[in-house]
Structures are given as structure tokens and as C-alpha cells.
Amino acid sequence: MVSIISYANHSHLAVDGSYQLQIGQPFFMPEINLGIGRSQYISGNIQRQLYWYDQQVNHYQTPEEVEQQTRQQLELVRQKLECSHQQFGELPEA
């Protein structure tokens, strides 16, 4: 059995009834191959502080982050399309 107990900026990882002090973040739980840690993310009126992490300490994107990344990619494509229209004009209809 694994559990994490946090208090006063310290965390203890309990493994089979034995507690081990964990320093730093994220707090990794090998039994489920996930870590959890704090990070500041503010977008509009949405504020997040907890994230899930993989073994390489990459946090899993939140739906808001995926949406923001998708919007940025779409804007880049729109700009490239606009440049193509300016350079080559409209495509003729078939």
C-alpha cells in the first residue's frame, strides 16, 4: 500500500507501512507510474496548481493547455495560408 502524507512543506511516502521522506517535486508514485506536483498556470480566469507527471517529469497537459496549443497552431496555419494567398492569389475553381 502506498500513500502520501503532506504537512508543513514536507511529504512522506508510505510504502508497506514504512515512511520515507520525499524532498522536492513532483512526488512520484512508482506503483501507478505517476507523479503529482505543484506548478503555477494562469489563463484567463482559470488557475491551476496541481499537475500529473510521467516518469520523465513531463507534466500531462490540461484540457486548457491543449486548447491553447491548438489555437496557436491554427493561427500559424491561418497566417501561412494568408501569405500564400498574397503571393499566389486565389486558386482557380475546377
mmCIF file of N, CA, C and O in Angstrom:
data_model
loop_
_atom_site.group_PDB
_atom_site.id
_atom_site.type_symbol
_atom_site.label_atom_id
_atom_site.label_comp_id
_atom_site.label_asym_id
_atom_site.label_seq_id
_atom_site.Cartn_x
_atom_site.Cartn_y
_atom_site.Cartn_z
ATOM 1 N N MET A 1 0.838 -1.178 0.000
ATOM 2 C CA MET A 1 0.000 0.000 0.000
ATOM 3 C C MET A 1 0.882 1.241 0.000
ATOM 4 O O MET A 1 1.873 1.315 0.711
ATOM 5 N N VAL A 2 0.517 2.246 -0.814
ATOM 6 C CA VAL A 2 1.280 3.477 -0.922
ATOM 7 C C VAL A 2 0.371 4.639 -0.610
ATOM 8 O O VAL A 2 -0.759 4.709 -1.075
ATOM 9 N N SER A 3 0.861 5.574 0.187
ATOM 10 C CA SER A 3 0.120 6.809 0.426
ATOM 11 C C SER A 3 1.108 7.930 0.636
ATOM 12 O O SER A 3 2.267 7.702 0.988
ATOM 13 N N ILE A 4 0.658 9.159 0.384
ATOM 14 C CA ILE A 4 1.487 10.339 0.564
ATOM 15 C C ILE A 4 0.854 11.195 1.639
ATOM 16 O O ILE A 4 -0.334 11.498 1.581
ATOM 17 N N ILE A 5 1.648 11.593 2.603
ATOM 18 C CA ILE A 5 1.171 12.456 3.677
ATOM 19 C C ILE A 5 1.979 13.746 3.600
ATOM 20 O O ILE A 5 3.207 13.713 3.652
ATOM 21 N N SER A 6 1.309 14.883 3.422
ATOM 22 C CA SER A 6 1.992 16.169 3.311
ATOM 23 C C SER A 6 1.602 17.074 4.467
ATOM 24 O O SER A 6 0.443 17.147 4.835
ATOM 25 N N TYR A 7 2.596 17.752 5.026
ATOM 26 C CA TYR A 7 2.345 18.762 6.043
ATOM 27 C C TYR A 7 3.598 19.611 6.178
ATOM 28 O O TYR A 7 4.711 19.144 6.010
ATOM 29 N N ALA A 8 3.392 20.892 6.444
ATOM 30 C CA ALA A 8 4.491 21.829 6.702
ATOM 31 C C ALA A 8 5.614 21.714 5.671
ATOM 32 O O ALA A 8 6.778 21.628 6.025
ATOM 33 N N ASN A 9 5.269 21.708 4.391
ATOM 34 C CA ASN A 9 6.234 21.666 3.290
ATOM 35 C C ASN A 9 7.077 20.397 3.237
ATOM 36 O O ASN A 9 8.114 20.365 2.619
ATOM 37 N N HIS A 10 6.687 19.339 3.932
ATOM 38 C CA HIS A 10 7.372 18.057 3.858
ATOM 39 C C HIS A 10 6.363 17.015 3.429
ATOM 40 O O HIS A 10 5.199 17.092 3.763
ATOM 41 N N SER A 11 6.826 16.024 2.710
ATOM 42 C CA SER A 11 5.961 14.922 2.317
ATOM 43 C C SER A 11 6.633 13.621 2.677
ATOM 44 O O SER A 11 7.857 13.498 2.633
ATOM 45 N N HIS A 12 5.833 12.659 3.049
ATOM 46 C CA HIS A 12 6.329 11.331 3.370
ATOM 47 C C HIS A 12 5.615 10.332 2.479
ATOM 48 O O HIS A 12 4.403 10.394 2.315
ATOM 49 N N LEU A 13 6.370 9.456 1.881
ATOM 50 C CA LEU A 13 5.826 8.397 1.047
ATOM 51 C C LEU A 13 5.754 7.145 1.903
ATOM 52 O O LEU A 13 6.766 6.701 2.439
ATOM 53 N N ALA A 14 4.563 6.608 2.055
ATOM 54 C CA ALA A 14 4.394 5.394 2.858
ATOM 55 C C ALA A 14 4.373 4.195 1.931
ATOM 56 O O ALA A 14 3.542 4.111 1.036
ATOM 57 N N VAL A 15 5.311 3.287 2.111
ATOM 58 C CA VAL A 15 5.383 2.068 1.321
ATOM 59 C C VAL A 15 5.355 0.902 2.297
ATOM 60 O O VAL A 15 6.260 0.749 3.117
ATOM 61 N N ASP A 16 4.312 0.088 2.227
ATOM 62 C CA ASP A 16 4.150 -1.078 3.101
ATOM 63 C C ASP A 16 4.358 -0.723 4.570
ATOM 64 O O ASP A 16 5.070 -1.410 5.301
ATOM 65 N N GLY A 17 3.774 0.390 5.000
ATOM 66 C CA GLY A 17 3.838 0.780 6.403
ATOM 67 C C GLY A 17 5.105 1.496 6.816
ATOM 68 O O GLY A 17 5.251 1.904 7.954
ATOM 69 N N SER A 18 6.057 1.677 5.929
ATOM 70 C CA SER A 18 7.308 2.363 6.243
ATOM 71 C C SER A 18 7.311 3.716 5.533
ATOM 72 O O SER A 18 7.128 3.784 4.322
ATOM 73 N N TYR A 19 7.528 4.792 6.286
ATOM 74 C CA TYR A 19 7.508 6.130 5.709
ATOM 75 C C TYR A 19 8.897 6.556 5.274
ATOM 76 O O TYR A 19 9.868 6.364 6.000
ATOM 77 N N GLN A 20 8.955 7.148 4.086
ATOM 78 C CA GLN A 20 10.214 7.656 3.547
ATOM 79 C C GLN A 20 9.998 9.111 3.172
ATOM 80 O O GLN A 20 9.072 9.433 2.428
ATOM 81 N N LEU A 21 10.860 9.995 3.684
ATOM 82 C CA LEU A 21 10.753 11.417 3.390
ATOM 83 C C LEU A 21 11.061 11.658 1.919
ATOM 84 O O LEU A 21 12.048 11.163 1.393
ATOM 85 N N GLN A 22 10.191 12.387 1.261
ATOM 86 C CA GLN A 22 10.430 12.788 -0.128
ATOM 87 C C GLN A 22 10.676 14.286 -0.145
ATOM 88 O O GLN A 22 9.890 15.057 0.400
ATOM 89 N N ILE A 23 11.759 14.686 -0.770
ATOM 90 C CA ILE A 23 12.103 16.101 -0.892
ATOM 91 C C ILE A 23 11.968 16.475 -2.360
ATOM 92 O O ILE A 23 12.432 15.768 -3.240
ATOM 93 N N GLY A 24 11.370 17.621 -2.612
ATOM 94 C CA GLY A 24 11.215 18.096 -3.977
ATOM 95 C C GLY A 24 9.934 17.622 -4.615
ATOM 96 O O GLY A 24 9.136 16.907 -4.012
ATOM 97 N N GLN A 25 9.764 18.035 -5.851
ATOM 98 C CA GLN A 25 8.554 17.704 -6.591
ATOM 99 C C GLN A 25 8.940 17.274 -7.981
ATOM 100 O O GLN A 25 9.989 17.670 -8.466
ATOM 101 N N PRO A 26 8.136 16.571 -8.694
ATOM 102 C CA PRO A 26 6.878 16.002 -8.245
ATOM 103 C C PRO A 26 7.109 14.818 -7.311
ATOM 104 O O PRO A 26 8.191 14.246 -7.274
ATOM 105 N N PHE A 27 6.066 14.452 -6.611
ATOM 106 C CA PHE A 27 6.102 13.289 -5.752
ATOM 107 C C PHE A 27 5.734 12.093 -6.622
ATOM 108 O O PHE A 27 4.614 11.998 -7.100
ATOM 109 N N PHE A 28 6.687 11.217 -6.861
ATOM 110 C CA PHE A 28 6.465 10.119 -7.780
ATOM 111 C C PHE A 28 5.966 8.887 -7.041
ATOM 112 O O PHE A 28 6.467 8.536 -5.982
ATOM 113 N N MET A 29 4.955 8.240 -7.642
ATOM 114 C CA MET A 29 4.367 7.023 -7.085
ATOM 115 C C MET A 29 4.616 5.895 -8.076
ATOM 116 O O MET A 29 3.892 5.741 -9.056
ATOM 117 N N PRO A 30 5.686 5.124 -7.867
ATOM 118 C CA PRO A 30 6.071 4.105 -8.848
ATOM 119 C C PRO A 30 5.015 3.034 -9.076
ATOM 120 O O PRO A 30 4.945 2.469 -10.165
ATOM 121 N N GLU A 31 4.183 2.764 -8.098
ATOM 122 C CA GLU A 31 3.175 1.731 -8.249
ATOM 123 C C GLU A 31 2.156 2.065 -9.332
ATOM 124 O O GLU A 31 1.552 1.174 -9.920
ATOM 125 N N ILE A 32 1.952 3.340 -9.571
ATOM 126 C CA ILE A 32 0.997 3.756 -10.614
ATOM 127 C C ILE A 32 1.675 4.534 -11.736
ATOM 128 O O ILE A 32 1.033 5.065 -12.625
ATOM 129 N N ASN A 33 3.022 4.617 -11.701
ATOM 130 C CA ASN A 33 3.810 5.322 -12.722
ATOM 131 C C ASN A 33 3.355 6.756 -12.941
ATOM 132 O O ASN A 33 3.299 7.240 -14.069
ATOM 133 N N LEU A 34 3.019 7.430 -11.870
ATOM 134 C CA LEU A 34 2.605 8.835 -11.943
ATOM 135 C C LEU A 34 3.258 9.621 -10.829
ATOM 136 O O LEU A 34 3.542 9.099 -9.757
ATOM 137 N N GLY A 35 3.461 10.891 -11.106
ATOM 138 C CA GLY A 35 3.894 11.827 -10.083
ATOM 139 C C GLY A 35 2.874 12.936 -10.009
ATOM 140 O O GLY A 35 2.148 13.209 -10.963
ATOM 141 N N ILE A 36 2.819 13.597 -8.867
ATOM 142 C CA ILE A 36 1.949 14.754 -8.723
ATOM 143 C C ILE A 36 2.786 15.877 -8.137
ATOM 144 O O ILE A 36 3.626 15.669 -7.262
ATOM 145 N N GLY A 37 2.600 17.067 -8.682
ATOM 146 C CA GLY A 37 3.386 18.199 -8.222
ATOM 147 C C GLY A 37 2.664 19.499 -8.446
ATOM 148 O O GLY A 37 1.657 19.560 -9.149
ATOM 149 N N ARG A 38 3.210 20.546 -7.845
ATOM 150 C CA ARG A 38 2.612 21.870 -7.958
ATOM 151 C C ARG A 38 3.344 22.706 -8.998
ATOM 152 O O ARG A 38 4.548 22.616 -9.144
ATOM 153 N N SER A 39 2.580 23.503 -9.700
ATOM 154 C CA SER A 39 3.109 24.441 -10.670
ATOM 155 C C SER A 39 2.048 25.500 -10.892
ATOM 156 O O SER A 39 0.862 25.226 -10.766
ATOM 157 N N GLN A 40 2.457 26.705 -11.201
ATOM 158 C CA GLN A 40 1.509 27.797 -11.393
ATOM 159 C C GLN A 40 1.126 27.895 -12.861
ATOM 160 O O GLN A 40 1.980 27.929 -13.740
ATOM 161 N N TYR A 41 -0.170 27.911 -13.144
ATOM 162 C CA TYR A 41 -0.694 28.086 -14.501
ATOM 163 C C TYR A 41 -1.908 28.983 -14.399
ATOM 164 O O TYR A 41 -2.850 28.684 -13.675
ATOM 165 N N ILE A 42 -1.865 30.114 -15.085
ATOM 166 C CA ILE A 42 -2.999 31.039 -15.091
ATOM 167 C C ILE A 42 -3.323 31.364 -16.537
ATOM 168 O O ILE A 42 -2.453 31.750 -17.306
ATOM 169 N N SER A 43 -4.574 31.172 -16.898
ATOM 170 C CA SER A 43 -5.044 31.515 -18.232
ATOM 171 C C SER A 43 -6.455 32.068 -18.088
ATOM 172 O O SER A 43 -7.382 31.333 -17.752
ATOM 173 N N GLY A 44 -6.590 33.352 -18.326
ATOM 174 C CA GLY A 44 -7.895 33.976 -18.138
ATOM 175 C C GLY A 44 -8.296 33.886 -16.686
ATOM 176 O O GLY A 44 -7.576 34.317 -15.804
ATOM 177 N N ASN A 45 -9.445 33.294 -16.430
ATOM 178 C CA ASN A 45 -9.894 33.149 -15.048
ATOM 179 C C ASN A 45 -9.646 31.741 -14.512
ATOM 180 O O ASN A 45 -10.161 31.368 -13.472
ATOM 181 N N ILE A 46 -8.832 30.940 -15.225
ATOM 182 C CA ILE A 46 -8.523 29.576 -14.799
ATOM 183 C C ILE A 46 -7.135 29.566 -14.168
ATOM 184 O O ILE A 46 -6.174 30.055 -14.751
ATOM 185 N N GLN A 47 -7.059 29.016 -12.968
ATOM 186 C CA GLN A 47 -5.786 28.910 -12.265
ATOM 187 C C GLN A 47 -5.607 27.472 -11.796
ATOM 188 O O GLN A 47 -6.488 26.905 -11.178
ATOM 189 N N ARG A 48 -4.469 26.884 -12.134
ATOM 190 C CA ARG A 48 -4.174 25.501 -11.730
ATOM 191 C C ARG A 48 -2.886 25.480 -10.936
ATOM 192 O O ARG A 48 -1.963 26.219 -11.215
ATOM 193 N N GLN A 49 -2.834 24.558 -9.993
ATOM 194 C CA GLN A 49 -1.615 24.408 -9.222
ATOM 195 C C GLN A 49 -1.116 22.971 -9.161
ATOM 196 O O GLN A 49 0.049 22.747 -8.923
ATOM 197 N N LEU A 50 -1.975 21.985 -9.367
ATOM 198 C CA LEU A 50 -1.552 20.592 -9.317
ATOM 199 C C LEU A 50 -1.513 19.984 -10.716
ATOM 200 O O LEU A 50 -2.413 20.217 -11.522
ATOM 201 N N TYR A 51 -0.461 19.220 -10.979
ATOM 202 C CA TYR A 51 -0.301 18.551 -12.259
ATOM 203 C C TYR A 51 0.112 17.112 -12.038
ATOM 204 O O TYR A 51 0.800 16.786 -11.064
ATOM 205 N N TRP A 52 -0.244 16.252 -12.982
ATOM 206 C CA TRP A 52 0.237 14.885 -13.015
ATOM 207 C C TRP A 52 1.480 14.862 -13.893
ATOM 208 O O TRP A 52 1.553 15.564 -14.900
ATOM 209 N N TYR A 53 2.454 14.019 -13.541
ATOM 210 C CA TYR A 53 3.716 13.928 -14.264
ATOM 211 C C TYR A 53 4.011 12.480 -14.637
ATOM 212 O O TYR A 53 3.633 11.559 -13.924
ATOM 213 N N ASP A 54 4.752 12.306 -15.748
ATOM 214 C CA ASP A 54 5.206 10.974 -16.128
ATOM 215 C C ASP A 54 6.588 10.721 -15.523
ATOM 216 O O ASP A 54 7.118 11.552 -14.784
ATOM 217 N N GLN A 55 7.189 9.577 -15.851
ATOM 218 C CA GLN A 55 8.484 9.214 -15.271
ATOM 219 C C GLN A 55 9.614 10.138 -15.694
ATOM 220 O O GLN A 55 10.617 10.236 -15.005
ATOM 221 N N GLN A 56 9.468 10.824 -16.834
ATOM 222 C CA GLN A 56 10.493 11.757 -17.302
ATOM 223 C C GLN A 56 10.247 13.177 -16.787
ATOM 224 O O GLN A 56 10.851 14.121 -17.260
ATOM 225 N N VAL A 57 9.342 13.321 -15.848
ATOM 226 C CA VAL A 57 8.982 14.587 -15.198
ATOM 227 C C VAL A 57 8.378 15.579 -16.200
ATOM 228 O O VAL A 57 8.550 16.786 -16.107
ATOM 229 N N ASN A 58 7.674 15.070 -17.192
ATOM 230 C CA ASN A 58 6.888 15.900 -18.107
ATOM 231 C C ASN A 58 5.462 15.918 -17.580
ATOM 232 O O ASN A 58 4.897 14.857 -17.322
ATOM 233 N N HIS A 59 4.890 17.110 -17.423
ATOM 234 C CA HIS A 59 3.515 17.116 -16.916
ATOM 235 C C HIS A 59 2.529 16.849 -18.045
ATOM 236 O O HIS A 59 2.779 17.194 -19.189
ATOM 237 N N TYR A 60 1.467 16.162 -17.694
ATOM 238 C CA TYR A 60 0.405 15.899 -18.659
ATOM 239 C C TYR A 60 -0.367 17.196 -18.867
ATOM 240 O O TYR A 60 -0.698 17.892 -17.913
ATOM 241 N N GLN A 61 -0.631 17.510 -20.115
ATOM 242 C CA GLN A 61 -1.328 18.757 -20.423
ATOM 243 C C GLN A 61 -2.770 18.720 -19.942
ATOM 244 O O GLN A 61 -3.445 17.699 -20.042
ATOM 245 N N THR A 62 -3.203 19.874 -19.472
ATOM 246 C CA THR A 62 -4.600 20.028 -19.083
ATOM 247 C C THR A 62 -5.416 20.306 -20.341
ATOM 248 O O THR A 62 -4.859 20.682 -21.387
ATOM 249 N N PRO A 63 -6.730 20.136 -20.290
ATOM 250 C CA PRO A 63 -7.557 20.476 -21.451
ATOM 251 C C PRO A 63 -7.357 21.925 -21.894
ATOM 252 O O PRO A 63 -7.352 22.212 -23.092
ATOM 253 N N GLU A 64 -7.152 22.832 -20.946
ATOM 254 C CA GLU A 64 -6.944 24.244 -21.298
ATOM 255 C C GLU A 64 -5.642 24.430 -22.055
ATOM 256 O O GLU A 64 -5.573 25.205 -23.017
ATOM 257 N N GLU A 65 -4.600 23.714 -21.653
ATOM 258 C CA GLU A 65 -3.321 23.817 -22.344
ATOM 259 C C GLU A 65 -3.401 23.231 -23.748
ATOM 260 O O GLU A 65 -2.831 23.782 -24.688
ATOM 261 N N VAL A 66 -4.112 22.119 -23.901
ATOM 262 C CA VAL A 66 -4.299 21.516 -25.222
ATOM 263 C C VAL A 66 -5.053 22.480 -26.123
ATOM 264 O O VAL A 66 -4.689 22.685 -27.290
ATOM 265 N N GLU A 67 -6.112 23.108 -25.588
ATOM 266 C CA GLU A 67 -6.883 24.070 -26.369
ATOM 267 C C GLU A 67 -6.020 25.258 -26.786
ATOM 268 O O GLU A 67 -6.052 25.674 -27.952
ATOM 269 N N GLN A 68 -5.233 25.787 -25.868
ATOM 270 C CA GLN A 68 -4.373 26.934 -26.177
ATOM 271 C C GLN A 68 -3.347 26.567 -27.247
ATOM 272 O O GLN A 68 -3.127 27.328 -28.194
ATOM 273 N N GLN A 69 -2.739 25.392 -27.132
ATOM 274 C CA GLN A 69 -1.759 24.944 -28.119
ATOM 275 C C GLN A 69 -2.418 24.765 -29.490
ATOM 276 O O GLN A 69 -1.860 25.149 -30.510
ATOM 277 N N THR A 70 -3.612 24.203 -29.515
ATOM 278 C CA THR A 70 -4.339 24.011 -30.778
ATOM 279 C C THR A 70 -4.678 25.350 -31.417
ATOM 280 O O THR A 70 -4.522 25.519 -32.633
ATOM 281 N N ARG A 71 -5.122 26.302 -30.614
ATOM 282 C CA ARG A 71 -5.423 27.644 -31.151
ATOM 283 C C ARG A 71 -4.183 28.290 -31.757
ATOM 284 O O ARG A 71 -4.240 28.918 -32.814
ATOM 285 N N GLN A 72 -3.031 28.140 -31.095
ATOM 286 C CA GLN A 72 -1.787 28.708 -31.615
ATOM 287 C C GLN A 72 -1.395 28.048 -32.935
ATOM 288 O O GLN A 72 -0.965 28.726 -33.869
ATOM 289 N N GLN A 73 -1.564 26.732 -33.025
ATOM 290 C CA GLN A 73 -1.249 26.024 -34.269
ATOM 291 C C GLN A 73 -2.185 26.457 -35.394
ATOM 292 O O GLN A 73 -1.746 26.651 -36.537
ATOM 293 N N LEU A 74 -3.465 26.607 -35.084
ATOM 294 C CA LEU A 74 -4.423 27.059 -36.101
ATOM 295 C C LEU A 74 -4.104 28.472 -36.576
ATOM 296 O O LEU A 74 -4.216 28.771 -37.776
ATOM 297 N N GLU A 75 -3.692 29.333 -35.676
ATOM 298 C CA GLU A 75 -3.333 30.702 -36.061
ATOM 299 C C GLU A 75 -2.114 30.703 -36.976
ATOM 300 O O GLU A 75 -2.061 31.451 -37.953
ATOM 301 N N LEU A 76 -1.147 29.848 -36.703
ATOM 302 C CA LEU A 76 0.029 29.741 -37.563
ATOM 303 C C LEU A 76 -0.359 29.263 -38.962
ATOM 304 O O LEU A 76 0.108 29.812 -39.961
ATOM 305 N N VAL A 77 -1.231 28.283 -39.053
ATOM 306 C CA VAL A 77 -1.703 27.795 -40.349
ATOM 307 C C VAL A 77 -2.460 28.896 -41.087
ATOM 308 O O VAL A 77 -2.284 29.093 -42.296
ATOM 309 N N ARG A 78 -3.298 29.652 -40.349
ATOM 310 C CA ARG A 78 -4.051 30.750 -40.965
ATOM 311 C C ARG A 78 -3.107 31.797 -41.538
ATOM 312 O O ARG A 78 -3.289 32.293 -42.656
ATOM 313 N N GLN A 79 -2.039 32.121 -40.805
ATOM 314 C CA GLN A 79 -1.067 33.100 -41.284
ATOM 315 C C GLN A 79 -0.337 32.601 -42.526
ATOM 316 O O GLN A 79 -0.106 33.370 -43.467
ATOM 317 N N LYS A 80 0.026 31.322 -42.543
ATOM 318 C CA LYS A 80 0.697 30.757 -43.726
ATOM 319 C C LYS A 80 -0.227 30.769 -44.932
ATOM 320 O O LYS A 80 0.203 31.067 -46.050
ATOM 321 N N LEU A 81 -1.495 30.455 -44.718
ATOM 322 C CA LEU A 81 -2.469 30.477 -45.806
ATOM 323 C C LEU A 81 -2.636 31.891 -46.348
ATOM 324 O O LEU A 81 -2.690 32.096 -47.563
ATOM 325 N N GLU A 82 -2.679 32.870 -45.474
ATOM 326 C CA GLU A 82 -2.795 34.268 -45.892
ATOM 327 C C GLU A 82 -1.582 34.691 -46.712
ATOM 328 O O GLU A 82 -1.721 35.370 -47.736
ATOM 329 N N CYS A 83 -0.388 34.269 -46.306
ATOM 330 C CA CYS A 83 0.824 34.587 -47.073
ATOM 331 C C CYS A 83 0.773 33.946 -48.457
ATOM 332 O O CYS A 83 1.166 34.567 -49.452
ATOM 333 N N SER A 84 0.277 32.715 -48.529
ATOM 334 C CA SER A 84 0.155 32.034 -49.824
ATOM 335 C C SER A 84 -0.827 32.759 -50.727
ATOM 336 O O SER A 84 -0.590 32.909 -51.933
ATOM 337 N N HIS A 85 -1.937 33.222 -50.156
ATOM 338 C CA HIS A 85 -2.919 33.973 -50.954
ATOM 339 C C HIS A 85 -2.307 35.269 -51.474
ATOM 340 O O HIS A 85 -2.540 35.652 -52.624
ATOM 341 N N GLN A 86 -1.536 35.946 -50.658
ATOM 342 C CA GLN A 86 -0.889 37.188 -51.095
ATOM 343 C C GLN A 86 0.150 36.925 -52.175
ATOM 344 O O GLN A 86 0.300 37.716 -53.107
ATOM 345 N N GLN A 87 0.873 35.822 -52.060
ATOM 346 C CA GLN A 87 1.936 35.517 -53.019
ATOM 347 C C GLN A 87 1.384 34.962 -54.331
ATOM 348 O O GLN A 87 1.839 35.326 -55.399
ATOM 349 N N PHE A 88 0.392 34.068 -54.258
ATOM 350 C CA PHE A 88 -0.074 33.372 -55.438
ATOM 351 C C PHE A 88 -1.499 33.724 -55.872
ATOM 352 O O PHE A 88 -1.945 33.303 -56.928
ATOM 353 N N GLY A 89 -2.220 34.445 -55.053
ATOM 354 C CA GLY A 89 -3.594 34.764 -55.380
ATOM 355 C C GLY A 89 -4.504 33.604 -55.056
ATOM 356 O O GLY A 89 -4.099 32.569 -54.522
ATOM 357 N N GLU A 90 -5.753 33.778 -55.383
ATOM 358 C CA GLU A 90 -6.750 32.721 -55.133
ATOM 359 C C GLU A 90 -6.562 31.569 -56.111
ATOM 360 O O GLU A 90 -6.142 31.780 -57.252
ATOM 361 N N LEU A 91 -6.867 30.377 -55.681
ATOM 362 C CA LEU A 91 -6.816 29.220 -56.568
ATOM 363 C C LEU A 91 -7.998 29.270 -57.530
ATOM 364 O O LEU A 91 -9.114 29.613 -57.131
ATOM 365 N N PRO A 92 -7.787 28.916 -58.788
ATOM 366 C CA PRO A 92 -8.916 28.878 -59.730
ATOM 367 C C PRO A 92 -9.853 27.729 -59.388
ATOM 368 O O PRO A 92 -9.443 26.694 -58.855
ATOM 369 N N GLU A 93 -11.122 27.929 -59.655
ATOM 370 C CA GLU A 93 -12.090 26.875 -59.397
ATOM 371 C C GLU A 93 -11.960 25.807 -60.483
ATOM 372 O O GLU A 93 -11.648 26.096 -61.617
ATOM 373 N N ALA A 94 -12.277 24.582 -60.106
ATOM 374 C CA ALA A 94 -12.104 23.461 -61.043
ATOM 375 C C ALA A 94 -13.204 23.426 -62.058
ATOM 376 O O ALA A 94 -14.258 23.832 -62.004
#
